[in-house]
Amino acid sequence: MKYIIANWKMNLGIRESVALARGTLHALQGKEKVPEVVVCPSFTALAEVRKTLSRTRMFLGAQNVGPGRAGAFTGEVGVSQLEDIGCTFAIVGHSERRSLGETDSTIGKKLAGLYETGNITPILCVGESKDVRDAGEAEKFVKKELKDALSGLKIGRRRKLLIAYEPLWAIGTGKPASVLEIVPMQEMIRKVVTDITGVDGADLAVLYGGSVDTENAYGFLREPSIDGLLVGGASLKIHDIHAIIESACEVMTAQESL
Ligand code: PGA
């Protein structure tokens, strides 16, 4: 299975979000083998986008989640509320949130909240800065992020976990990481996550994110160790997200016939 996560970030009103969700949905029509496509609108648009997605093969995700199911956390949106609105995925620990001060301990609480009942699959984002990569410390840094977020977490049996490797220097810069940089990192992530959590096989997907576009998506997706893509800027353009989903369909069909 391949995943395409469309992260719309702090963009679009309700009507525009519904239109983009409908447009994205068209990319799946008439196809037999499709990736799991998850659209992540702003909280304000979740309810309306959910209506568009009902009885379709596309999934609803939140861009963030509060630290627990419910409680006295002004301005946060808790796990119960996301379940209520129909989210089945939630992004946790995106670097843009970390840059606003989100700590590893908060990320750990968010993951624990999501696994408490288990209707929402987390998409945990990790990735190093340019300085860390230049110092040759990228793998060490990402390993620590994984340990800090996942150690002690009670995931339970047969629960899914998605990890998105998103180097900070590749996000929104038009300079994606190369397959040669991504693949060893994906392999390390898979091993470390399985060692810490016990989640493996099809329950664990390791994605790549950072300046994914129509030109590079196919090359990433055809790598067996890259289970999918987290797409920011390009997911806001109907033509681009169609082409990216199309690439995933092609790769899945080709891999099936091997
Ligand atoms: P980008 O964003 O595709 O615009 O680089 C990716 C992300 O931040 O998730």
mmCIF file of C-alpha atoms and ligand atoms in Angstrom:
data_model
loop_
_atom_site.group_PDB
_atom_site.id
_atom_site.type_symbol
_atom_site.label_atom_id
_atom_site.label_comp_id
_atom_site.label_asym_id
_atom_site.label_seq_id
_atom_site.Cartn_x
_atom_site.Cartn_y
_atom_site.Cartn_z
ATOM 1 C CA MET A 1 0.000 0.000 0.000
ATOM 2 C CA LYS A 2 1.112 3.554 -0.703
ATOM 3 C CA TYR A 3 -0.140 6.625 1.159
ATOM 4 C CA ILE A 4 -0.628 10.158 -0.109
ATOM 5 C CA ILE A 5 -1.191 12.654 2.702
ATOM 6 C CA ALA A 6 -2.361 16.076 1.526
ATOM 7 C CA ASN A 7 -1.444 18.663 4.149
ATOM 8 C CA TRP A 8 -3.266 21.879 3.291
ATOM 9 C CA LYS A 9 -1.732 23.742 6.258
ATOM 10 C CA MET A 10 -3.246 27.119 7.248
ATOM 11 C CA ASN A 11 -4.940 27.633 3.889
ATOM 12 C CA LEU A 12 -8.410 27.690 2.307
ATOM 13 C CA GLY A 13 -11.876 28.569 3.537
ATOM 14 C CA ILE A 14 -14.641 26.029 3.902
ATOM 15 C CA ARG A 15 -15.944 26.267 0.330
ATOM 16 C CA GLU A 16 -12.475 26.120 -1.182
ATOM 17 C CA SER A 17 -11.620 23.126 0.979
ATOM 18 C CA VAL A 18 -14.715 21.252 -0.138
ATOM 19 C CA ALA A 19 -13.921 22.070 -3.767
ATOM 20 C CA LEU A 20 -10.343 20.825 -3.382
ATOM 21 C CA ALA A 21 -11.532 17.662 -1.628
ATOM 22 C CA ARG A 22 -13.962 16.978 -4.506
ATOM 23 C CA GLY A 23 -11.254 17.663 -7.056
ATOM 24 C CA THR A 24 -8.798 15.385 -5.272
ATOM 25 C CA LEU A 25 -11.431 12.676 -5.109
ATOM 26 C CA HIS A 26 -11.782 12.685 -8.885
ATOM 27 C CA ALA A 27 -8.244 11.337 -9.147
ATOM 28 C CA LEU A 28 -9.436 8.053 -7.619
ATOM 29 C CA GLN A 29 -12.426 7.601 -9.872
ATOM 30 C CA GLY A 30 -12.489 4.602 -12.150
ATOM 31 C CA LYS A 31 -9.242 3.231 -10.726
ATOM 32 C CA GLU A 32 -9.043 -0.215 -9.315
ATOM 33 C CA LYS A 33 -5.833 -0.018 -7.327
ATOM 34 C CA VAL A 34 -5.528 3.265 -5.447
ATOM 35 C CA PRO A 35 -3.317 4.604 -2.654
ATOM 36 C CA GLU A 36 -4.758 5.598 0.709
ATOM 37 C CA VAL A 37 -5.322 9.301 0.178
ATOM 38 C CA VAL A 38 -5.786 11.396 3.313
ATOM 39 C CA VAL A 39 -6.749 15.056 3.068
ATOM 40 C CA CYS A 40 -5.886 17.257 6.033
ATOM 41 C CA PRO A 41 -7.817 20.545 5.918
ATOM 42 C CA SER A 42 -7.827 23.162 8.663
ATOM 43 C CA PHE A 43 -10.003 22.375 11.687
ATOM 44 C CA THR A 44 -12.557 24.915 10.429
ATOM 45 C CA ALA A 45 -13.237 22.879 7.292
ATOM 46 C CA LEU A 46 -13.147 19.334 8.704
ATOM 47 C CA ALA A 47 -16.919 18.991 9.157
ATOM 48 C CA GLU A 48 -17.829 20.029 5.614
ATOM 49 C CA VAL A 49 -15.004 18.108 3.971
ATOM 50 C CA ARG A 50 -16.073 15.018 5.874
ATOM 51 C CA LYS A 51 -19.514 15.209 4.201
ATOM 52 C CA THR A 52 -17.800 15.261 0.815
ATOM 53 C CA LEU A 53 -15.787 12.184 1.706
ATOM 54 C CA SER A 54 -18.564 10.008 3.069
ATOM 55 C CA ARG A 55 -18.898 6.732 1.168
ATOM 56 C CA THR A 56 -15.718 7.429 -0.799
ATOM 57 C CA ARG A 57 -12.265 5.834 -0.721
ATOM 58 C CA MET A 58 -10.586 8.977 0.641
ATOM 59 C CA PHE A 59 -9.829 9.632 4.312
ATOM 60 C CA LEU A 60 -10.000 12.657 6.587
ATOM 61 C CA GLY A 61 -7.019 13.737 8.671
ATOM 62 C CA ALA A 62 -6.333 16.536 11.149
ATOM 63 C CA GLN A 63 -3.156 18.607 10.964
ATOM 64 C CA ASN A 64 -2.739 18.503 14.719
ATOM 65 C CA VAL A 65 -4.373 17.167 17.872
ATOM 66 C CA GLY A 66 -4.514 18.339 21.483
ATOM 67 C CA PRO A 67 -2.663 16.532 24.292
ATOM 68 C CA GLY A 68 -5.359 14.005 25.235
ATOM 69 C CA ARG A 69 -8.965 13.060 24.677
ATOM 70 C CA ALA A 70 -10.658 16.076 26.284
ATOM 71 C CA GLY A 71 -10.162 18.524 29.138
ATOM 72 C CA ALA A 72 -9.153 22.001 30.200
ATOM 73 C CA PHE A 73 -6.900 22.937 27.275
ATOM 74 C CA THR A 74 -8.103 26.246 25.887
ATOM 75 C CA GLY A 75 -7.775 26.453 22.129
ATOM 76 C CA GLU A 76 -6.880 22.796 21.611
ATOM 77 C CA VAL A 77 -8.923 20.177 19.742
ATOM 78 C CA GLY A 78 -8.931 16.824 21.531
ATOM 79 C CA VAL A 79 -8.916 13.250 20.283
ATOM 80 C CA SER A 80 -12.630 12.745 21.101
ATOM 81 C CA GLN A 81 -13.535 15.791 19.055
ATOM 82 C CA LEU A 82 -11.537 14.565 16.071
ATOM 83 C CA GLU A 83 -13.202 11.160 16.327
ATOM 84 C CA ASP A 84 -16.588 12.874 16.517
ATOM 85 C CA ILE A 85 -15.915 14.794 13.316
ATOM 86 C CA GLY A 86 -14.779 11.684 11.439
ATOM 87 C CA CYS A 87 -11.008 11.969 11.339
ATOM 88 C CA THR A 88 -9.189 8.681 11.004
ATOM 89 C CA PHE A 89 -5.679 10.184 10.794
ATOM 90 C CA ALA A 90 -3.885 13.008 12.608
ATOM 91 C CA ILE A 91 -0.518 14.607 11.901
ATOM 92 C CA VAL A 92 1.587 14.889 15.061
ATOM 93 C CA GLY A 93 4.826 16.775 15.586
ATOM 94 C CA HIS A 94 5.051 18.520 12.218
ATOM 95 C CA SER A 95 8.194 20.655 12.156
ATOM 96 C CA GLU A 96 6.089 23.792 11.731
ATOM 97 C CA ARG A 97 4.459 22.969 15.087
ATOM 98 C CA ARG A 98 7.776 22.079 16.673
ATOM 99 C CA SER A 99 9.074 25.476 15.530
ATOM 100 C CA LEU A 100 6.204 27.071 17.486
ATOM 101 C CA GLY A 101 7.458 25.370 20.631
ATOM 102 C CA GLU A 102 5.922 21.888 20.580
ATOM 103 C CA THR A 103 8.136 19.630 22.664
ATOM 104 C CA ASP A 104 8.857 15.913 22.558
ATOM 105 C CA SER A 105 6.935 15.467 25.783
ATOM 106 C CA THR A 106 3.837 17.124 24.290
ATOM 107 C CA ILE A 107 4.197 14.971 21.195
ATOM 108 C CA GLY A 108 4.359 11.878 23.427
ATOM 109 C CA LYS A 109 1.112 12.938 25.168
ATOM 110 C CA LYS A 110 -0.613 13.480 21.847
ATOM 111 C CA LEU A 111 0.370 10.018 20.639
ATOM 112 C CA ALA A 112 -0.741 8.446 23.923
ATOM 113 C CA GLY A 113 -4.124 10.187 23.596
ATOM 114 C CA LEU A 114 -4.549 8.903 20.057
ATOM 115 C CA TYR A 115 -3.773 5.328 21.063
ATOM 116 C CA GLU A 116 -6.069 5.372 24.101
ATOM 117 C CA THR A 117 -9.077 4.235 22.120
ATOM 118 C CA GLY A 118 -7.531 3.842 18.789
ATOM 119 C CA ASN A 119 -9.788 5.195 16.071
ATOM 120 C CA ILE A 120 -7.234 7.639 14.716
ATOM 121 C CA THR A 121 -3.898 6.688 13.182
ATOM 122 C CA PRO A 122 -1.062 9.104 13.984
ATOM 123 C CA ILE A 123 1.255 10.414 11.283
ATOM 124 C CA LEU A 124 4.342 11.287 13.307
ATOM 125 C CA CYS A 125 6.706 13.727 11.583
ATOM 126 C CA VAL A 126 10.451 13.665 12.179
ATOM 127 C CA GLY A 127 13.384 15.275 10.400
ATOM 128 C CA GLU A 128 16.632 17.129 10.851
ATOM 129 C CA SER A 129 17.704 20.689 10.069
ATOM 130 C CA LYS A 130 20.327 21.589 7.460
ATOM 131 C CA ASP A 131 22.955 22.205 10.123
ATOM 132 C CA VAL A 132 22.392 18.783 11.644
ATOM 133 C CA ARG A 133 22.674 17.086 8.242
ATOM 134 C CA ASP A 134 25.810 19.044 7.340
ATOM 135 C CA ALA A 135 27.341 17.909 10.622
ATOM 136 C CA GLY A 136 26.695 14.286 9.648
ATOM 137 C CA GLU A 137 24.275 13.819 12.539
ATOM 138 C CA ALA A 138 20.985 13.361 10.655
ATOM 139 C CA GLU A 139 20.352 9.715 11.551
ATOM 140 C CA LYS A 140 21.325 10.238 15.182
ATOM 141 C CA PHE A 141 18.990 13.225 15.436
ATOM 142 C CA VAL A 142 15.993 11.444 13.896
ATOM 143 C CA LYS A 143 16.627 8.381 16.060
ATOM 144 C CA LYS A 144 16.436 10.565 19.165
ATOM 145 C CA GLU A 145 13.201 12.186 17.979
ATOM 146 C CA LEU A 146 11.687 8.728 17.521
ATOM 147 C CA LYS A 147 12.862 7.512 20.914
ATOM 148 C CA ASP A 148 11.585 10.616 22.680
ATOM 149 C CA ALA A 149 8.176 10.392 21.038
ATOM 150 C CA LEU A 150 7.604 6.649 21.153
ATOM 151 C CA SER A 151 9.350 5.224 24.219
ATOM 152 C CA GLY A 152 6.852 4.021 26.797
ATOM 153 C CA LEU A 153 3.911 4.399 24.449
ATOM 154 C CA LYS A 154 1.229 1.701 24.797
ATOM 155 C CA ILE A 155 0.182 1.069 21.251
ATOM 156 C CA GLY A 156 -1.648 -2.229 21.672
ATOM 157 C CA ARG A 157 -1.983 -4.926 19.094
ATOM 158 C CA ARG A 158 -2.722 -4.451 15.441
ATOM 159 C CA ARG A 159 -2.564 -0.681 15.535
ATOM 160 C CA LYS A 160 -1.146 1.346 12.725
ATOM 161 C CA LEU A 161 1.574 3.962 12.850
ATOM 162 C CA LEU A 162 2.716 6.242 10.049
ATOM 163 C CA ILE A 163 6.030 8.069 10.264
ATOM 164 C CA ALA A 164 6.830 10.894 7.860
ATOM 165 C CA TYR A 165 10.501 11.662 7.359
ATOM 166 C CA GLU A 166 10.507 15.358 6.533
ATOM 167 C CA PRO A 167 13.911 17.031 6.590
ATOM 168 C CA LEU A 168 13.368 20.663 7.554
ATOM 169 C CA TRP A 169 15.585 21.914 4.741
ATOM 170 C CA ALA A 170 13.334 20.229 2.187
ATOM 171 C CA ILE A 171 9.976 21.540 3.422
ATOM 172 C CA GLY A 172 8.582 24.313 1.238
ATOM 173 C CA THR A 173 11.996 25.065 -0.277
ATOM 174 C CA GLY A 174 11.670 23.420 -3.700
ATOM 175 C CA LYS A 175 14.773 21.397 -2.765
ATOM 176 C CA PRO A 176 13.654 17.859 -1.951
ATOM 177 C CA ALA A 177 15.957 15.284 -0.432
ATOM 178 C CA SER A 178 17.346 12.749 -2.887
ATOM 179 C CA VAL A 179 16.376 9.095 -2.927
ATOM 180 C CA LEU A 180 19.938 8.356 -1.785
ATOM 181 C CA GLU A 181 19.414 10.516 1.273
ATOM 182 C CA ILE A 182 15.925 9.226 1.992
ATOM 183 C CA VAL A 183 16.247 5.461 1.649
ATOM 184 C CA PRO A 184 18.853 4.798 4.406
ATOM 185 C CA MET A 185 16.863 7.075 6.698
ATOM 186 C CA GLN A 186 13.618 5.190 5.957
ATOM 187 C CA GLU A 187 15.322 1.891 6.713
ATOM 188 C CA MET A 188 16.730 3.181 9.998
ATOM 189 C CA ILE A 189 13.316 4.595 10.970
ATOM 190 C CA ARG A 190 11.549 1.309 10.266
ATOM 191 C CA LYS A 191 14.008 -0.632 12.393
ATOM 192 C CA VAL A 192 14.041 1.810 15.314
ATOM 193 C CA VAL A 193 10.246 2.149 15.387
ATOM 194 C CA THR A 194 9.742 -1.611 15.302
ATOM 195 C CA ASP A 195 12.320 -2.099 18.070
ATOM 196 C CA ILE A 196 10.633 0.488 20.303
ATOM 197 C CA THR A 197 6.962 -0.171 19.600
ATOM 198 C CA GLY A 198 6.719 -3.662 18.147
ATOM 199 C CA VAL A 199 4.694 -2.260 15.236
ATOM 200 C CA ASP A 200 5.882 -3.709 11.947
ATOM 201 C CA GLY A 201 4.940 -5.038 8.536
ATOM 202 C CA ALA A 202 1.922 -3.431 6.913
ATOM 203 C CA ASP A 203 0.977 -1.714 10.204
ATOM 204 C CA LEU A 204 3.999 0.559 9.903
ATOM 205 C CA ALA A 205 4.385 2.943 6.984
ATOM 206 C CA VAL A 206 7.366 5.246 6.532
ATOM 207 C CA LEU A 207 6.667 8.191 4.260
ATOM 208 C CA TYR A 208 8.710 11.024 2.827
ATOM 209 C CA GLY A 209 7.731 14.721 2.800
ATOM 210 C CA GLY A 210 9.424 17.915 1.635
ATOM 211 C CA SER A 211 8.982 19.660 -1.735
ATOM 212 C CA VAL A 212 7.206 16.715 -3.311
ATOM 213 C CA ASP A 213 5.911 17.730 -6.728
ATOM 214 C CA THR A 214 4.651 16.307 -9.996
ATOM 215 C CA GLU A 215 8.199 15.838 -11.277
ATOM 216 C CA ASN A 216 9.674 13.901 -8.383
ATOM 217 C CA ALA A 217 6.701 11.964 -6.937
ATOM 218 C CA TYR A 218 7.025 8.913 -9.182
ATOM 219 C CA GLY A 219 10.725 8.517 -8.425
ATOM 220 C CA PHE A 220 10.021 8.518 -4.690
ATOM 221 C CA LEU A 221 7.003 6.257 -4.864
ATOM 222 C CA ARG A 222 8.667 3.539 -6.885
ATOM 223 C CA GLU A 223 11.185 3.004 -4.065
ATOM 224 C CA PRO A 224 9.914 0.000 -2.094
ATOM 225 C CA SER A 225 11.099 1.521 1.199
ATOM 226 C CA ILE A 226 9.120 4.741 0.663
ATOM 227 C CA ASP A 227 5.549 3.856 1.628
ATOM 228 C CA GLY A 228 4.074 7.154 0.556
ATOM 229 C CA LEU A 229 4.335 10.924 0.501
ATOM 230 C CA LEU A 230 3.287 13.817 2.703
ATOM 231 C CA VAL A 231 2.550 16.634 0.293
ATOM 232 C CA GLY A 232 2.190 20.287 1.300
ATOM 233 C CA GLY A 233 2.242 23.006 -1.368
ATOM 234 C CA ALA A 234 1.521 20.709 -4.322
ATOM 235 C CA SER A 235 -1.569 19.276 -2.607
ATOM 236 C CA LEU A 236 -3.275 22.666 -2.932
ATOM 237 C CA LYS A 237 -3.180 22.495 -6.729
ATOM 238 C CA ILE A 238 -5.706 20.135 -8.272
ATOM 239 C CA HIS A 239 -3.568 19.332 -11.307
ATOM 240 C CA ASP A 240 -0.541 18.566 -9.144
ATOM 241 C CA ILE A 241 -2.272 16.377 -6.590
ATOM 242 C CA HIS A 242 -3.967 14.477 -9.419
ATOM 243 C CA ALA A 243 -0.613 13.805 -11.049
ATOM 244 C CA ILE A 244 0.898 12.684 -7.732
ATOM 245 C CA ILE A 245 -2.011 10.319 -7.011
ATOM 246 C CA GLU A 246 -1.761 9.070 -10.589
ATOM 247 C CA SER A 247 1.931 8.259 -10.003
ATOM 248 C CA ALA A 248 1.010 6.267 -6.903
ATOM 249 C CA CYS A 249 -1.642 4.334 -8.853
ATOM 250 C CA GLU A 250 0.879 3.553 -11.602
ATOM 251 C CA VAL A 251 3.519 2.371 -9.147
ATOM 252 C CA MET A 252 1.016 0.195 -7.281
ATOM 253 C CA THR A 253 -0.247 -1.390 -10.483
ATOM 254 C CA ALA A 254 3.315 -2.000 -11.710
ATOM 255 C CA GLN A 255 4.425 -3.508 -8.392
ATOM 256 C CA GLU A 256 1.398 -5.768 -8.305
ATOM 257 C CA SER A 257 2.234 -7.273 -11.657
ATOM 258 C CA LEU A 258 5.814 -8.130 -10.605
HETATM 259 P P1 PGA B 1 5.895 20.922 1.130
HETATM 260 O O1 PGA B 1 5.422 20.629 2.635
HETATM 261 O O2 PGA B 1 5.399 19.772 0.297
HETATM 262 O O3 PGA B 1 5.209 22.221 0.766
HETATM 263 O O4 PGA B 1 7.364 21.016 1.134
HETATM 264 C C1 PGA B 1 5.495 19.364 3.185
HETATM 265 C C2 PGA B 1 5.051 19.404 4.616
HETATM 266 O O5 PGA B 1 5.376 20.360 5.327
HETATM 267 O O6 PGA B 1 4.368 18.515 5.093
#
